[in-house]
Structure formats: C-alpha cells, structure tokens
Amino acid sequence: MTIELRSDTFTKPTPGMLDAMFSAKVGDDVFGEDPTVNELEAKAAKLFGFEAALFCTSGTMTNQIAINVHVKQGDEVICDALSHIYLYEGGGIAANSMASVNLIHGNRGRITAAQISEVIQPDNVHHPVTKLISLENTVNKGGGAFYDFSEIKAIKTLCEKQKIPLHLDGARLFNAIVETPETPQDYGQVFDSISICLSKGLGTPVGSLLLGNQAFIKQARRVRKRFGGGWRQAGFLAAAGIYALDNQIDRLKEDHNRASVLGKIMSAQPEVEELLPVDTNIVIFRLNEQILAQDYVKKLSEKGIQTVTFGKHLVRMVTHLDFTDDHLEEFERVMKGG
Ligand SMILES: *Cc1c(COP(=O)(O)O)cnc(C)c1O
C-alpha cells in the first residue's frame, strides 16, 4: 500500500465526479460558449456573492492574473514572506507584472492590519506605489494556519481607507471555511478578488477559479488569453468543479481529523524536534539538527510513505480525499515499527 501524503493535488476523480465529467455538455470557452464552464463560473460567483468568475488551469494562473490586473510595472504588492505568490510562482510578480514586493514576516504566514499599515509606502517619488495587499488562507508554508476573520476585517478597513485592493490566495480557503463560522459570502464581501483551487482538497483533476466584479473579470479574461490560458472544451473539467462544490466541501473536516492524528504520531517520533500546530490538513514538522529532511523523506519513502521536504530540516504531509482511515492505520503501523 502506498501512502500518498506529498500533496492534496494527488487525488483521482471519484466515480461520481467521473460520471459528471463524461456527461458534460461542452462548447468553445474562448468564444464563451461552453455551457458547463459558464455554469461553474456562475455557481462559484453566486456562492461567494461576487458578480463574476473565471475558470483557469491553476492557482498560479489565477493569482498571477489577479496581480496583473491589480498592479502595473513599478507598483508594489504587500504580502507575507511565506506567501505562495512570492515563493512558489516562479518569480511571476516580477516576470509577469514587473512589480515589486514588500514582505512582512507574520505569524505562520498570517499578517496583521498593524503590520501592513507600517509598510504601506508614503506618497513620495522615491518609493514604489503600494497597489495590492495579498493574503493567503489557509497558509501552505505556515502549516495550514487560518486567519481569525476579525483580523481580515481590520485589514479590509485599512485597505478601504488607503484605497488599496485586497486579494486572497484561497487555494485552500474551504479548509478554513469548514473550521470557522464564516461563509463564502463573508469572504466575498471583504476581498476585491479571490483565487480558489478546485484541484487541492476539493479533489478535481485540474482547475482554479478567480472571483471578482464584472469589470475585473473582463480584464482577467483578457490577461488569461495573453498568458496562453484560453481553453476550448474545458467543460469536461468544469463539470468536475461543479461536482466538487456540490459534494466535496463538507468532507474536508475528515482530512483535518486525520491530519491531527498524523501530527500526534509524528510528534512521538524520536527524530521529530517540533511539530507546527495542525489546524487543517497540513502537517509540518522539524527534525533534530542531525537529520536532513531529504534523508528522512527518503527513509519514509522506502517504507511506502510519500512526503516532501519543506526546508533543510522540515517535512510536510498533506491529507486529502484519497487518504482514508485504512491508510491512516497503515501509517500508524509503519511508524510504530509494526
Ligand atoms: C497550490 C497552491 C496554489 C496554486 O498552485 P497550482 O499548483 O498552480 O494550482 C496557490 N496558492 C497556494 C497557497 C497553494 O497551496
């Protein structure tokens, strides 16, 4: 039995999702004529209370399009130093939008209104113009940490005062939503744009959505084409997205419960020095200084457990819909040397 914990992107479509995909009605989406893509975009926009949405290939694409619409060359984006938009998108802020980045060192990737207010650039020819503030929820590199919504509201108040748009990289937003009282509508009210991944915890093969108002999504659609992301009969993939939004959100709690058990098992391992709090579906732990993450990951892999390094001594595990109780039992057996 292989235990796949490298990422929640490894999931395969469930039988119900495959049925939905095979029976999708499709058309050419570049012409705006794929009925299933249109249905997915309308459904997601409505869920969050936005006017419009755009279906794209990846979360990197939805984030990079959003940044490209919000900023122009020489402007500045404020985000946490652990942000995916900064660390894991190939330098896209610079390469695609020729913009600068102002990094904040937050708490496991979460930044505060007070921290942001200290670094927003004053109106002075020496400085870049702060044109976007971007948050990530949950924070991948922060071990799946999620925001307290009151902090997000404080950030929104600051953004309104300073007239700076607020973007959310919500690749795993639903993992936060199932743990907190807020609804997608609450998020729709405070952010100018939101990116959500369908291919992570929601379990589709491919796809992310960018949400915003009509004018924003109109521009985003142009940028998507320019980035080479215009696609044709994408309805087969959109059908998987519709299925995921209808059927695979509430079950994310199961992933969180299993992650919490993984965390307990790992913190009992002699090689593990520190475990980040397990808030959602991500488990990150630090090994003692004598052990390199790459060696530990290799050792686990030889025992059938797939994980990834997340730093010199850091290892990450992510639970998902193809990691079942049977996998968890097997994991426990292997880790306890049985
Ligand atoms: C996975 C991820 C993305 C997008 O990744 P793609 O692989 O491009 O879909 C964006 N932000 C965060 C926080 C992520 O974890």
mmCIF file of C-alpha atoms and ligand atoms in Angstrom:
data_model
loop_
_atom_site.group_PDB
_atom_site.id
_atom_site.type_symbol
_atom_site.label_atom_id
_atom_site.label_comp_id
_atom_site.label_asym_id
_atom_site.label_seq_id
_atom_site.Cartn_x
_atom_site.Cartn_y
_atom_site.Cartn_z
ATOM 1 C CA MET A 1 0.000 0.000 0.000
ATOM 2 C CA THR A 2 1.440 3.389 -0.976
ATOM 3 C CA ILE A 3 0.583 6.192 1.381
ATOM 4 C CA GLU A 4 0.494 9.441 -0.570
ATOM 5 C CA LEU A 5 0.998 12.489 1.635
ATOM 6 C CA ARG A 6 3.064 14.727 -0.687
ATOM 7 C CA SER A 7 0.137 16.956 -1.606
ATOM 8 C CA ASP A 8 -3.649 17.156 -1.720
ATOM 9 C CA THR A 9 -3.254 17.510 -5.500
ATOM 10 C CA PHE A 10 -2.641 13.753 -5.881
ATOM 11 C CA THR A 11 -6.328 12.822 -5.677
ATOM 12 C CA LYS A 12 -8.034 10.935 -8.505
ATOM 13 C CA PRO A 13 -11.623 11.774 -9.519
ATOM 14 C CA THR A 14 -14.256 9.797 -7.592
ATOM 15 C CA PRO A 15 -16.718 7.658 -9.622
ATOM 16 C CA GLY A 16 -19.440 10.313 -9.176
ATOM 17 C CA MET A 17 -17.088 13.014 -10.426
ATOM 18 C CA LEU A 18 -16.045 10.943 -13.434
ATOM 19 C CA ASP A 19 -19.702 10.380 -14.358
ATOM 20 C CA ALA A 20 -20.309 14.128 -14.194
ATOM 21 C CA MET A 21 -17.264 14.741 -16.405
ATOM 22 C CA PHE A 22 -18.212 12.179 -19.051
ATOM 23 C CA SER A 23 -21.732 13.523 -19.371
ATOM 24 C CA ALA A 24 -20.755 17.226 -19.505
ATOM 25 C CA LYS A 25 -22.123 19.425 -22.273
ATOM 26 C CA VAL A 26 -19.268 21.358 -23.838
ATOM 27 C CA GLY A 27 -18.504 24.149 -26.317
ATOM 28 C CA ASP A 28 -15.661 26.532 -27.099
ATOM 29 C CA ASP A 29 -14.923 28.531 -23.941
ATOM 30 C CA VAL A 30 -12.733 31.099 -25.733
ATOM 31 C CA PHE A 31 -15.945 32.027 -27.558
ATOM 32 C CA GLY A 32 -17.761 31.976 -24.190
ATOM 33 C CA GLU A 33 -19.824 29.038 -25.440
ATOM 34 C CA ASP A 34 -19.001 26.212 -23.074
ATOM 35 C CA PRO A 35 -22.231 25.794 -21.064
ATOM 36 C CA THR A 36 -20.592 23.816 -18.273
ATOM 37 C CA VAL A 37 -17.770 26.340 -17.803
ATOM 38 C CA ASN A 38 -20.374 29.108 -17.747
ATOM 39 C CA GLU A 39 -22.392 27.166 -15.177
ATOM 40 C CA LEU A 40 -19.342 26.628 -12.935
ATOM 41 C CA GLU A 41 -18.334 30.299 -13.127
ATOM 42 C CA ALA A 42 -21.875 31.463 -12.327
ATOM 43 C CA LYS A 43 -22.195 28.961 -9.485
ATOM 44 C CA ALA A 44 -18.900 29.961 -7.847
ATOM 45 C CA ALA A 45 -19.607 33.682 -8.230
ATOM 46 C CA LYS A 46 -23.020 33.229 -6.592
ATOM 47 C CA LEU A 47 -21.594 31.113 -3.770
ATOM 48 C CA PHE A 48 -19.222 33.948 -2.791
ATOM 49 C CA GLY A 49 -21.569 36.814 -3.672
ATOM 50 C CA PHE A 50 -19.312 38.050 -6.492
ATOM 51 C CA GLU A 51 -20.557 39.303 -9.864
ATOM 52 C CA ALA A 52 -18.338 37.041 -11.945
ATOM 53 C CA ALA A 53 -15.729 34.293 -12.033
ATOM 54 C CA LEU A 54 -13.089 32.934 -14.399
ATOM 55 C CA PHE A 55 -12.136 29.251 -14.677
ATOM 56 C CA CYS A 56 -8.383 28.744 -15.177
ATOM 57 C CA THR A 57 -5.851 25.921 -15.283
ATOM 58 C CA SER A 58 -4.123 26.537 -11.959
ATOM 59 C CA GLY A 59 -3.947 28.579 -8.786
ATOM 60 C CA THR A 60 -0.699 30.069 -10.007
ATOM 61 C CA MET A 61 -2.537 31.310 -13.068
ATOM 62 C CA THR A 62 -5.470 32.795 -11.121
ATOM 63 C CA ASN A 63 -3.102 34.541 -8.681
ATOM 64 C CA GLN A 64 -0.830 35.843 -11.448
ATOM 65 C CA ILE A 65 -3.762 37.101 -13.499
ATOM 66 C CA ALA A 66 -5.200 38.872 -10.444
ATOM 67 C CA ILE A 67 -1.858 40.536 -9.690
ATOM 68 C CA ASN A 68 -1.502 41.557 -13.333
ATOM 69 C CA VAL A 69 -4.924 43.211 -13.325
ATOM 70 C CA HIS A 70 -4.407 44.972 -9.977
ATOM 71 C CA VAL A 71 -0.885 46.381 -10.477
ATOM 72 C CA LYS A 72 1.254 47.926 -13.190
ATOM 73 C CA GLN A 73 5.022 47.991 -13.653
ATOM 74 C CA GLY A 74 6.910 49.558 -10.765
ATOM 75 C CA ASP A 75 3.989 49.160 -8.343
ATOM 76 C CA GLU A 76 4.262 47.111 -5.190
ATOM 77 C CA VAL A 77 2.472 44.110 -3.698
ATOM 78 C CA ILE A 78 2.445 43.640 0.089
ATOM 79 C CA CYS A 79 2.333 40.037 1.311
ATOM 80 C CA ASP A 80 3.808 37.690 3.890
ATOM 81 C CA ALA A 81 7.310 36.311 3.261
ATOM 82 C CA LEU A 82 5.869 32.760 3.234
ATOM 83 C CA SER A 83 3.301 33.552 0.520
ATOM 84 C CA HIS A 84 2.826 31.181 -2.380
ATOM 85 C CA ILE A 85 2.602 34.185 -4.736
ATOM 86 C CA TYR A 86 6.129 35.143 -3.676
ATOM 87 C CA LEU A 87 7.845 31.784 -3.079
ATOM 88 C CA TYR A 88 6.242 29.314 -5.442
ATOM 89 C CA GLU A 89 5.101 31.084 -8.590
ATOM 90 C CA GLY A 90 8.399 31.270 -10.455
ATOM 91 C CA GLY A 91 9.034 34.933 -9.684
ATOM 92 C CA GLY A 92 5.815 35.716 -11.543
ATOM 93 C CA ILE A 93 5.150 39.019 -9.776
ATOM 94 C CA ALA A 94 8.382 40.335 -11.314
ATOM 95 C CA ALA A 95 8.297 38.367 -14.558
ATOM 96 C CA ASN A 96 4.635 38.857 -15.494
ATOM 97 C CA SER A 97 3.791 42.192 -13.910
ATOM 98 C CA MET A 98 7.179 43.884 -13.395
ATOM 99 C CA ALA A 99 6.093 44.759 -9.880
ATOM 100 C CA SER A 100 7.973 44.943 -6.609
ATOM 101 C CA VAL A 101 7.198 43.013 -3.410
ATOM 102 C CA ASN A 102 7.129 44.300 0.165
ATOM 103 C CA LEU A 103 7.409 41.337 2.514
ATOM 104 C CA ILE A 104 6.013 41.102 6.028
ATOM 105 C CA HIS A 105 7.113 38.424 8.498
ATOM 106 C CA GLY A 106 3.819 37.380 10.006
ATOM 107 C CA ASN A 107 2.681 34.587 12.282
ATOM 108 C CA ARG A 108 2.847 31.354 10.259
ATOM 109 C CA GLY A 109 2.120 33.390 7.143
ATOM 110 C CA ARG A 110 -0.675 35.498 8.614
ATOM 111 C CA ILE A 111 -0.169 39.251 8.678
ATOM 112 C CA THR A 112 -1.994 41.925 10.662
ATOM 113 C CA ALA A 113 -3.532 45.295 9.807
ATOM 114 C CA ALA A 114 -0.970 46.920 12.139
ATOM 115 C CA GLN A 115 1.954 45.299 10.280
ATOM 116 C CA ILE A 116 0.555 46.294 6.891
ATOM 117 C CA SER A 117 -0.129 49.851 7.956
ATOM 118 C CA GLU A 118 3.557 50.235 8.927
ATOM 119 C CA VAL A 119 4.840 49.306 5.472
ATOM 120 C CA ILE A 120 2.347 50.906 3.052
ATOM 121 C CA GLN A 121 4.529 53.332 1.114
ATOM 122 C CA PRO A 122 4.012 57.065 1.643
ATOM 123 C CA ASP A 123 3.332 59.157 -1.467
ATOM 124 C CA ASN A 124 6.942 60.049 -2.322
ATOM 125 C CA VAL A 125 8.824 59.753 -5.625
ATOM 126 C CA HIS A 126 11.444 57.506 -4.022
ATOM 127 C CA HIS A 127 9.030 54.661 -3.351
ATOM 128 C CA PRO A 128 7.081 52.208 -5.427
ATOM 129 C CA VAL A 129 3.314 52.722 -5.174
ATOM 130 C CA THR A 130 1.593 50.134 -2.973
ATOM 131 C CA LYS A 131 -1.156 48.843 -5.241
ATOM 132 C CA LEU A 132 -2.131 45.482 -3.795
ATOM 133 C CA ILE A 133 -2.320 43.658 -0.500
ATOM 134 C CA SER A 134 -2.479 39.888 -0.789
ATOM 135 C CA LEU A 135 -3.378 37.399 1.951
ATOM 136 C CA GLU A 136 -3.222 33.613 1.884
ATOM 137 C CA ASN A 137 -5.803 31.460 3.693
ATOM 138 C CA THR A 138 -5.057 28.765 4.709
ATOM 139 C CA VAL A 139 -1.287 29.323 4.615
ATOM 140 C CA ASN A 140 0.517 26.426 2.947
ATOM 141 C CA LYS A 141 4.008 27.242 4.255
ATOM 142 C CA GLY A 142 2.503 28.102 7.639
ATOM 143 C CA GLY A 143 1.281 24.531 8.092
ATOM 144 C CA GLY A 144 -2.339 25.166 7.105
ATOM 145 C CA ALA A 145 -2.854 28.048 9.546
ATOM 146 C CA PHE A 146 -6.019 30.106 9.014
ATOM 147 C CA TYR A 147 -6.937 33.696 9.831
ATOM 148 C CA ASP A 148 -9.217 34.945 12.526
ATOM 149 C CA PHE A 149 -11.824 36.760 10.435
ATOM 150 C CA SER A 150 -11.738 39.828 12.677
ATOM 151 C CA GLU A 151 -8.128 40.436 11.528
ATOM 152 C CA ILE A 152 -9.190 40.171 7.882
ATOM 153 C CA LYS A 153 -11.908 42.750 8.548
ATOM 154 C CA ALA A 154 -9.369 45.087 10.171
ATOM 155 C CA ILE A 155 -7.158 44.699 7.072
ATOM 156 C CA LYS A 156 -10.160 45.467 4.851
ATOM 157 C CA THR A 157 -10.871 48.669 6.803
ATOM 158 C CA LEU A 158 -7.244 49.732 6.289
ATOM 159 C CA CYS A 159 -7.421 48.902 2.563
ATOM 160 C CA GLU A 160 -10.572 50.980 2.135
ATOM 161 C CA LYS A 161 -9.012 53.925 3.930
ATOM 162 C CA GLN A 162 -5.874 53.687 1.764
ATOM 163 C CA LYS A 163 -7.816 52.768 -1.420
ATOM 164 C CA ILE A 164 -5.716 49.628 -1.983
ATOM 165 C CA PRO A 165 -7.364 46.459 -3.342
ATOM 166 C CA LEU A 166 -7.244 43.266 -1.269
ATOM 167 C CA HIS A 167 -6.605 39.888 -2.928
ATOM 168 C CA LEU A 168 -6.955 36.455 -1.344
ATOM 169 C CA ASP A 169 -4.963 33.416 -2.392
ATOM 170 C CA GLY A 170 -7.602 30.978 -1.205
ATOM 171 C CA ALA A 171 -6.097 27.843 -2.719
ATOM 172 C CA ARG A 172 -7.313 26.078 0.436
ATOM 173 C CA LEU A 173 -9.960 28.584 1.527
ATOM 174 C CA PHE A 174 -12.571 25.865 2.045
ATOM 175 C CA ASN A 175 -10.256 24.207 4.574
ATOM 176 C CA ALA A 176 -10.530 27.428 6.609
ATOM 177 C CA ILE A 177 -14.267 27.772 5.979
ATOM 178 C CA VAL A 178 -15.127 24.340 7.413
ATOM 179 C CA GLU A 179 -13.244 25.233 10.615
ATOM 180 C CA THR A 180 -14.719 28.706 11.205
ATOM 181 C CA PRO A 181 -18.183 30.303 11.436
ATOM 182 C CA GLU A 182 -17.716 32.476 8.326
ATOM 183 C CA THR A 183 -19.346 31.637 4.992
ATOM 184 C CA PRO A 184 -18.016 32.120 1.446
ATOM 185 C CA GLN A 185 -20.312 35.196 1.272
ATOM 186 C CA ASP A 186 -18.434 36.762 4.203
ATOM 187 C CA TYR A 187 -15.176 36.372 2.270
ATOM 188 C CA GLY A 188 -16.794 37.752 -0.889
ATOM 189 C CA GLN A 189 -17.687 40.920 0.977
ATOM 190 C CA VAL A 190 -14.162 41.815 2.088
ATOM 191 C CA PHE A 191 -11.947 40.821 -0.829
ATOM 192 C CA ASP A 192 -11.716 42.511 -4.226
ATOM 193 C CA SER A 193 -10.540 39.251 -5.774
ATOM 194 C CA ILE A 194 -10.278 35.671 -4.578
ATOM 195 C CA SER A 195 -8.473 32.698 -6.101
ATOM 196 C CA ILE A 196 -9.669 29.223 -5.110
ATOM 197 C CA CYS A 197 -8.265 25.846 -6.137
ATOM 198 C CA LEU A 198 -10.541 23.014 -7.169
ATOM 199 C CA SER A 199 -7.592 20.642 -7.572
ATOM 200 C CA LYS A 200 -6.469 20.618 -3.932
ATOM 201 C CA GLY A 201 -8.787 19.477 -1.155
ATOM 202 C CA LEU A 202 -11.820 19.597 -3.424
ATOM 203 C CA GLY A 203 -10.359 16.775 -5.472
ATOM 204 C CA THR A 204 -10.785 17.726 -9.143
ATOM 205 C CA PRO A 205 -8.109 16.762 -11.692
ATOM 206 C CA VAL A 206 -7.396 20.354 -12.794
ATOM 207 C CA GLY A 207 -8.648 23.862 -12.248
ATOM 208 C CA SER A 208 -8.885 27.043 -10.205
ATOM 209 C CA LEU A 209 -11.341 29.915 -10.115
ATOM 210 C CA LEU A 210 -10.750 33.652 -9.944
ATOM 211 C CA LEU A 211 -13.617 35.676 -8.474
ATOM 212 C CA GLY A 212 -14.289 39.398 -8.732
ATOM 213 C CA ASN A 213 -16.628 42.043 -10.105
ATOM 214 C CA GLN A 214 -17.639 42.180 -13.796
ATOM 215 C CA ALA A 215 -15.052 44.786 -14.809
ATOM 216 C CA PHE A 216 -12.250 42.912 -13.033
ATOM 217 C CA ILE A 217 -13.138 39.535 -14.553
ATOM 218 C CA LYS A 218 -13.452 41.103 -18.005
ATOM 219 C CA GLN A 219 -9.858 42.291 -17.748
ATOM 220 C CA ALA A 220 -8.806 38.987 -16.184
ATOM 221 C CA ARG A 221 -10.245 37.105 -19.176
ATOM 222 C CA ARG A 222 -8.056 39.186 -21.491
ATOM 223 C CA VAL A 223 -4.960 38.516 -19.374
ATOM 224 C CA ARG A 224 -5.774 34.785 -19.255
ATOM 225 C CA LYS A 225 -5.764 34.736 -23.065
ATOM 226 C CA ARG A 226 -2.480 36.650 -23.162
ATOM 227 C CA PHE A 227 -0.920 34.152 -20.728
ATOM 228 C CA GLY A 228 -1.971 31.362 -23.091
ATOM 229 C CA GLY A 229 -4.701 30.145 -20.778
ATOM 230 C CA GLY A 230 -7.690 30.425 -23.102
ATOM 231 C CA TRP A 231 -9.103 26.933 -23.403
ATOM 232 C CA ARG A 232 -11.710 25.264 -25.501
ATOM 233 C CA GLN A 233 -13.994 22.392 -24.405
ATOM 234 C CA ALA A 234 -12.962 22.890 -20.800
ATOM 235 C CA GLY A 235 -16.458 21.900 -19.689
ATOM 236 C CA PHE A 236 -15.264 18.347 -19.016
ATOM 237 C CA LEU A 237 -13.072 19.823 -16.288
ATOM 238 C CA ALA A 238 -15.647 22.385 -15.177
ATOM 239 C CA ALA A 239 -18.097 19.507 -14.589
ATOM 240 C CA ALA A 240 -15.644 18.096 -12.057
ATOM 241 C CA GLY A 241 -15.564 21.521 -10.376
ATOM 242 C CA ILE A 242 -19.355 21.711 -10.125
ATOM 243 C CA TYR A 243 -19.414 18.204 -8.666
ATOM 244 C CA ALA A 244 -16.715 19.148 -6.139
ATOM 245 C CA LEU A 245 -18.525 22.289 -4.963
ATOM 246 C CA ASP A 246 -21.725 20.256 -4.512
ATOM 247 C CA ASN A 247 -20.250 17.172 -2.854
ATOM 248 C CA GLN A 248 -16.728 17.532 -1.577
ATOM 249 C CA ILE A 249 -16.573 20.555 0.717
ATOM 250 C CA ASP A 250 -18.040 19.264 3.982
ATOM 251 C CA ARG A 251 -15.841 16.174 3.961
ATOM 252 C CA LEU A 252 -12.695 18.335 4.340
ATOM 253 C CA LYS A 253 -13.239 18.004 8.110
ATOM 254 C CA GLU A 254 -12.279 14.320 7.770
ATOM 255 C CA ASP A 255 -8.946 15.340 6.263
ATOM 256 C CA HIS A 256 -8.361 17.663 9.208
ATOM 257 C CA ASN A 257 -9.148 14.935 11.734
ATOM 258 C CA ARG A 258 -6.756 12.522 10.055
ATOM 259 C CA ALA A 259 -4.058 15.205 9.849
ATOM 260 C CA SER A 260 -4.404 15.758 13.562
ATOM 261 C CA VAL A 261 -3.802 12.028 14.191
ATOM 262 C CA LEU A 262 -0.769 12.121 11.867
ATOM 263 C CA GLY A 263 0.565 15.051 13.886
ATOM 264 C CA LYS A 264 0.238 13.119 17.157
ATOM 265 C CA ILE A 265 2.022 10.104 15.684
ATOM 266 C CA MET A 266 4.837 12.257 14.284
ATOM 267 C CA SER A 267 5.374 14.256 17.458
ATOM 268 C CA ALA A 268 6.070 10.960 19.264
ATOM 269 C CA GLN A 269 8.905 10.098 16.848
ATOM 270 C CA PRO A 270 12.364 10.496 18.384
ATOM 271 C CA GLU A 271 13.677 12.274 15.240
ATOM 272 C CA VAL A 272 10.992 14.969 15.437
ATOM 273 C CA GLU A 273 12.023 18.091 17.323
ATOM 274 C CA GLU A 274 8.984 20.282 16.760
ATOM 275 C CA LEU A 275 5.528 19.960 15.230
ATOM 276 C CA LEU A 276 3.687 23.027 13.930
ATOM 277 C CA PRO A 277 0.113 23.183 15.247
ATOM 278 C CA VAL A 278 -2.103 21.066 12.967
ATOM 279 C CA ASP A 279 -5.003 23.419 12.221
ATOM 280 C CA THR A 280 -6.307 21.927 8.968
ATOM 281 C CA ASN A 281 -4.966 19.282 6.540
ATOM 282 C CA ILE A 282 -1.246 20.143 6.597
ATOM 283 C CA VAL A 283 1.301 18.620 8.966
ATOM 284 C CA ILE A 284 4.758 20.226 9.115
ATOM 285 C CA PHE A 285 7.451 19.038 11.488
ATOM 286 C CA ARG A 286 11.063 19.898 12.157
ATOM 287 C CA LEU A 287 13.641 17.143 12.571
ATOM 288 C CA ASN A 288 16.516 17.396 15.017
ATOM 289 C CA GLU A 289 19.634 19.063 13.636
ATOM 290 C CA GLN A 290 21.488 15.838 12.850
ATOM 291 C CA ILE A 291 18.848 14.691 10.382
ATOM 292 C CA LEU A 292 18.368 16.188 6.938
ATOM 293 C CA ALA A 293 14.804 16.362 5.660
ATOM 294 C CA GLN A 294 15.842 14.808 2.334
ATOM 295 C CA ASP A 295 17.245 11.730 4.113
ATOM 296 C CA TYR A 296 14.184 11.368 6.313
ATOM 297 C CA VAL A 297 11.822 11.714 3.351
ATOM 298 C CA LYS A 298 13.802 9.020 1.521
ATOM 299 C CA LYS A 299 13.619 6.708 4.528
ATOM 300 C CA LEU A 300 9.836 7.165 4.741
ATOM 301 C CA SER A 301 9.528 6.597 1.025
ATOM 302 C CA GLU A 302 11.293 3.239 1.341
ATOM 303 C CA LYS A 303 8.566 2.292 3.814
ATOM 304 C CA GLY A 304 5.852 3.305 1.333
ATOM 305 C CA ILE A 305 5.109 6.744 2.790
ATOM 306 C CA GLN A 306 5.436 9.646 0.346
ATOM 307 C CA THR A 307 6.164 13.082 1.830
ATOM 308 C CA VAL A 308 8.056 16.234 0.743
ATOM 309 C CA THR A 309 10.882 18.285 2.223
ATOM 310 C CA PHE A 310 9.832 21.805 3.209
ATOM 311 C CA GLY A 311 13.221 23.166 4.269
ATOM 312 C CA LYS A 312 16.575 21.726 5.361
ATOM 313 C CA HIS A 313 15.055 20.014 8.414
ATOM 314 C CA LEU A 314 11.349 20.448 7.641
ATOM 315 C CA VAL A 315 8.978 17.820 6.241
ATOM 316 C CA ARG A 316 5.390 18.336 5.063
ATOM 317 C CA MET A 317 2.494 15.888 4.897
ATOM 318 C CA VAL A 318 -0.920 16.772 3.462
ATOM 319 C CA THR A 319 -4.116 14.752 3.911
ATOM 320 C CA HIS A 320 -6.773 14.534 1.187
ATOM 321 C CA LEU A 321 -9.738 12.532 -0.027
ATOM 322 C CA ASP A 322 -7.670 9.567 -1.183
ATOM 323 C CA PHE A 323 -6.023 9.245 2.246
ATOM 324 C CA THR A 324 -8.516 7.052 4.092
ATOM 325 C CA ASP A 325 -8.748 5.501 7.552
ATOM 326 C CA ASP A 326 -7.101 2.367 6.102
ATOM 327 C CA HIS A 327 -4.115 4.480 5.030
ATOM 328 C CA LEU A 328 -4.030 6.099 8.450
ATOM 329 C CA GLU A 329 -3.966 2.688 10.167
ATOM 330 C CA GLU A 330 -1.178 1.505 7.896
ATOM 331 C CA PHE A 331 0.731 4.744 8.544
ATOM 332 C CA GLU A 332 0.474 4.218 12.283
ATOM 333 C CA ARG A 333 1.584 0.600 11.984
ATOM 334 C CA VAL A 334 4.660 1.570 9.919
ATOM 335 C CA MET A 335 5.629 4.494 12.184
ATOM 336 C CA LYS A 336 5.310 2.366 15.291
ATOM 337 C CA GLY A 337 7.638 -0.158 13.669
ATOM 338 C CA GLY A 338 4.957 -2.883 13.427
HETATM 339 C C1 LIG B 1 -1.207 25.067 -4.572
HETATM 340 C C2 LIG B 1 -1.281 26.488 -4.240
HETATM 341 C C3 LIG B 1 -1.511 27.462 -5.218
HETATM 342 C C4 LIG B 1 -1.673 27.161 -6.679
HETATM 343 O O1 LIG B 1 -0.966 26.120 -7.141
HETATM 344 P P1 LIG B 1 -1.158 25.497 -8.613
HETATM 345 O O2 LIG B 1 -0.347 24.265 -8.477
HETATM 346 O O3 LIG B 1 -0.623 26.487 -9.547
HETATM 347 O O4 LIG B 1 -2.608 25.225 -8.822
HETATM 348 C C5 LIG B 1 -1.610 28.770 -4.826
HETATM 349 N N1 LIG B 1 -1.513 29.106 -3.527
HETATM 350 C C6 LIG B 1 -1.317 28.207 -2.559
HETATM 351 C C7 LIG B 1 -1.278 28.652 -1.145
HETATM 352 C C8 LIG B 1 -1.191 26.864 -2.870
HETATM 353 O O5 LIG B 1 -1.004 25.971 -1.899
#
